[in-house]
Amino acid sequence: MTDVNALLADFAEKEASPPVRGYWSSVANRLRYDYVTLFFLAVILLIVLISVFAPLLAPFDPTKSSMAYRMKPVGFRNFVLGTDELGRDMLSRLLWGGRTSLLMGLVPVALATFIGGILGVLAGFLGGWVNTAIMRTMDIFYAFPSVLLAVAISGTLGGGTKNGMVALTLVFIPSLCRVAESATTQVRGLDFVEAARASGASTLSIVQHHILGNVLGPVFIFASSLISVSILLGSGLSFLGLGVEPPTPDWGLMLSTLRSAIYVQPLVCALPGVAIFITSLSFNLVSDGLRQAMDVKA
Amino acid sequence: MPLDAAVMERPVKATVKAQPLVDVRDLSVKFVSRESTNSAVNGVTFDLMAGEVLCIIGESGSGKSVTMRALMKLLPPNRTKISGHMRVGAHDITKMSESDMRAIRGSQISMIFQEPMTALDPVYTIGDQIAETVMRHEHCSRAEATARALELLQLVRVPSPERRLKAYPHELSGGLRQRAMIAVALSCKPDLLLADEPTTALDATVQIQVLVLLRKLQQELGMAMIFVTHDLGVAAQIADKVAVMYAGRIVEYGRVSDVLMHPQHPYTLGMLASTVHGNMRGQEIEAIPGSPPDLRRPIQGCSFTPRCKFAVKDCLQASPPVVQLDNGQYAACIRAGKGAMPAAPQA
Amino acid sequence: MNATAPASAAITEQIDERDRGGKRQPMLIADKLKKYFPIRSGVLQRQVGEVKAVDEVSFAVLKGETLGIVGESGCGKSTLARLLMHLIPKDSGDLIFDGDPVGGVRGITLRELRRNMQMVFQDSYSSLNPRLPVQDSIAYGPRVHGMDYKDARKLAADLLDKVGLRAAMFGARYPHELSGGQKQRVNIARALALNPRMLILDEAVSALDKSVEAQVLNLLAHLKREFNLTYLFISHDLNVVQYISDRVLVMYLGQVVEIGPVDDIYNAPRHPYSRALLESRLSMDPAQRVIEPPISGDPPNPINPPSGCRFRTRCAFAEDICASSTPLLGAVSTQNHFVACHMASAGSGHSKAGLAH
């Protein structure tokens, strides 16, 4: 009988030892097989690298104009992607413009995630009048369409990159706060939080150890889906003359100033739009992929 | 799988040599995802005569619910690989299209679920939902359908049925909701009723009412029923035949009295021994050690071996033979029928 | 109230240095606990009614015993568990732990109570934090009470071994990598981490498969001896309660209808509800099928419970007196068996009062 027992022990050992894996590493493992997401993640990385190294990559000074070379088509002499209405090199402007667009996409979302997240977790965990106060205030902001709100805020604050970011941050705080609040409310009622309370833990300790880890996921997913929105809104603000100020290269601003030349050089005029499209699409698809990978029933 | 051969050769014992209503042969279901393949059902074979009740007993992950959903074609087609044969009445389920399937769902085969709240539509009244089903399958007028709905509520013994016709699902108690779901399922007089743990979520005093009702209805209407449960007591209450499933296979099959009183498979025996009752007070319960195998990995030999107290070396070598007894009972175990198994505890 | 009088049975022989009140002092006394949940509706959230979840419930849990609480959904047994743990505030009533009132000037603090009394939740996906390795979930309680990280980890490892999970193999795992039975073992280990004297087990084995349930029940019996524990075992499964309990308390719509030694309750139930509940059990023998259900209907909604005796709407023996006056818990036959039924109290005005049945 001993060899049977040895066999069985071996069997039990194999049976009982699946690879030990944390939540985030299992997310990473799922992402590994998601080629679409990986591809667009690579695209985003490329855009980031290009923006970071724009000064090295740009063949010309993006702000140097030349009346002689206005509105030249794609592939005209050294201007690989043509020139704009002031004769500035399109390629250089697009490369530099990525910087402002990415900043416009990432900074407001990051700030709003931080502020909205804190407010949402507070409202969700404390409940009662704190919840009512925070959430009703958010509802007031939420009642306005986001574009209108962004325009109104940056209109009040005045133009400029910094003010544009502040406006976008304010626009995103309510929705992020809502997501954080609903996730917190959900987690707060679960048995393991009750168990933590039953062990005599303080509110702060429970939030830190049991709430945050479970709320961060959904908040993070939602925030990642806002990046593309932020890029679009930022471009929109610049297009309206409320965000980035000339002559700083920015995709939205470029689209705005080039629109009068749409019948002269349609291809050149469309380039900033294409850049915005590719960037926001990439962020959007990566966010979708992340959501799928993170949607594991734990 | 040897079980098929044995069951296929099974002599039909009924006086009339009728064809069974349900005939499932070598059914396998695999759930395929990018990371793994889960072999949830591995070669299940059984048949069921019209008017009979079969209980499929098993624990979570044994494949009992999957088997039933496969029979109803309710599994997501893009992630599921189904092989084998399934026939209900004159219909070859395996080959049927989704639209043909829709026509017989609800009319010839009906299903009731564990949680009626998810099976009933919250925005329609109970009466509307029953009438809707009747109209869809029998193409009658709304007035006729509503009259039929009232009859059905009376049939499932809902008190003051006229009032309940106008009630929404959330206005009913758990037991009444379950009865309403049964009424919907019976609205077109199905030949076969599939029941997926319909009493598990109910309180004890309500569970017994629903079980007694289902048994009565099944006999009055002469329909066949496949009843999935994890509770041996439920099977004892309602079944004619039982099939015990473990790790996606039927490990034992037979008349309910034979299987529950004289189990031949160590798993059935273990289930009986570990079901608690009062006269075991103060004693250690004879629990089955360990947990069921991970069906994402290939299994060699008998899947119960690691938990079986009778295991010998041969158990790990090959799939166990299906041993047939004179009374129509079968067990997939090399020891079955040898009489060395201790008798089941008397409840 | 009489039901709180200590019984001589089931008192542990071991000496526990944590003991303050002496052997005969009940571990826990609940006196007239009450919890109504208001029901609000409309724009102004006006209160339109209340769920009488726990209505003046009194009982005692003796040292070293297992008190089983049975009842159907909506009877308030889970609310009662959360009231005892102070996870929800009570409307009124008192709690006395080993002779010390909980809260108040001379009593023990909530923190002390929670160190001595812990709860095991029903196994489900929500009972363990999905983002924490199970050893950290177990170590969390001791850390909260000031143990340093290394010691807490070591304690967690010891406890994992005690509940039958090898710490080296399971400690670093996340809940989704464990089976239902393994998760429930972790839940039990977490409850034991503060070295409590009493465990409240709220449907602790209900979600488990039968074969796993048996393993966990064996484990509970073993731990009770090893750690000198007192159990309050809440379940809807009558067989499990009979197996594990020394005394049984039957609840119906927020009230205690019967309490007594397990054998008295199971062999000679005095309340018609207890009898119906017991008759609803399913036999394992197909030859003993139930043909006629013992009672009809569902438990009524606890929002507006019937007047007088709450069971009268489903009771075959209901008379006028049952609607007009609420039966009180009174002693029957043996001194530790109490029932709240007019039929059991002589002179109540019920035609069957005082008759043995």
PDB file of C-alpha atoms in Angstrom, chain C residues 270 342-346 350-357:
ATOM      1  CA  ARG C 270     -43.692  22.501  22.414  1.00  0.00           C
ATOM      2  CA  HIS C 342     -50.616  30.130  24.953  1.00  0.00           C
ATOM      3  CA  MET C 343     -51.172  26.393  24.694  1.00  0.00           C
ATOM      4  CA  ALA C 344     -48.236  25.776  27.013  1.00  0.00           C
ATOM      5  CA  SER C 345     -49.285  28.128  29.756  1.00  0.00           C
ATOM      6  CA  ALA C 346     -52.162  26.993  31.947  1.00  0.00           C
ATOM      7  CA  HIS C 350     -56.525  28.967  25.097  1.00  0.00           C
ATOM      8  CA  SER C 351     -58.779  25.907  24.923  1.00  0.00           C
ATOM      9  CA  LYS C 352     -55.764  23.608  24.716  1.00  0.00           C
ATOM     10  CA  ALA C 353     -53.864  25.407  27.460  1.00  0.00           C
ATOM     11  CA  GLY C 354     -51.982  23.180  29.806  1.00  0.00           C
ATOM     12  CA  LEU C 355     -52.751  19.995  27.861  1.00  0.00           C
ATOM     13  CA  ALA C 356     -49.774  17.941  26.918  1.00  0.00           C
ATOM     14  CA  HIS C 357     -49.521  17.408  23.206  1.00  0.00           C
TER      15      HIS C 357
END
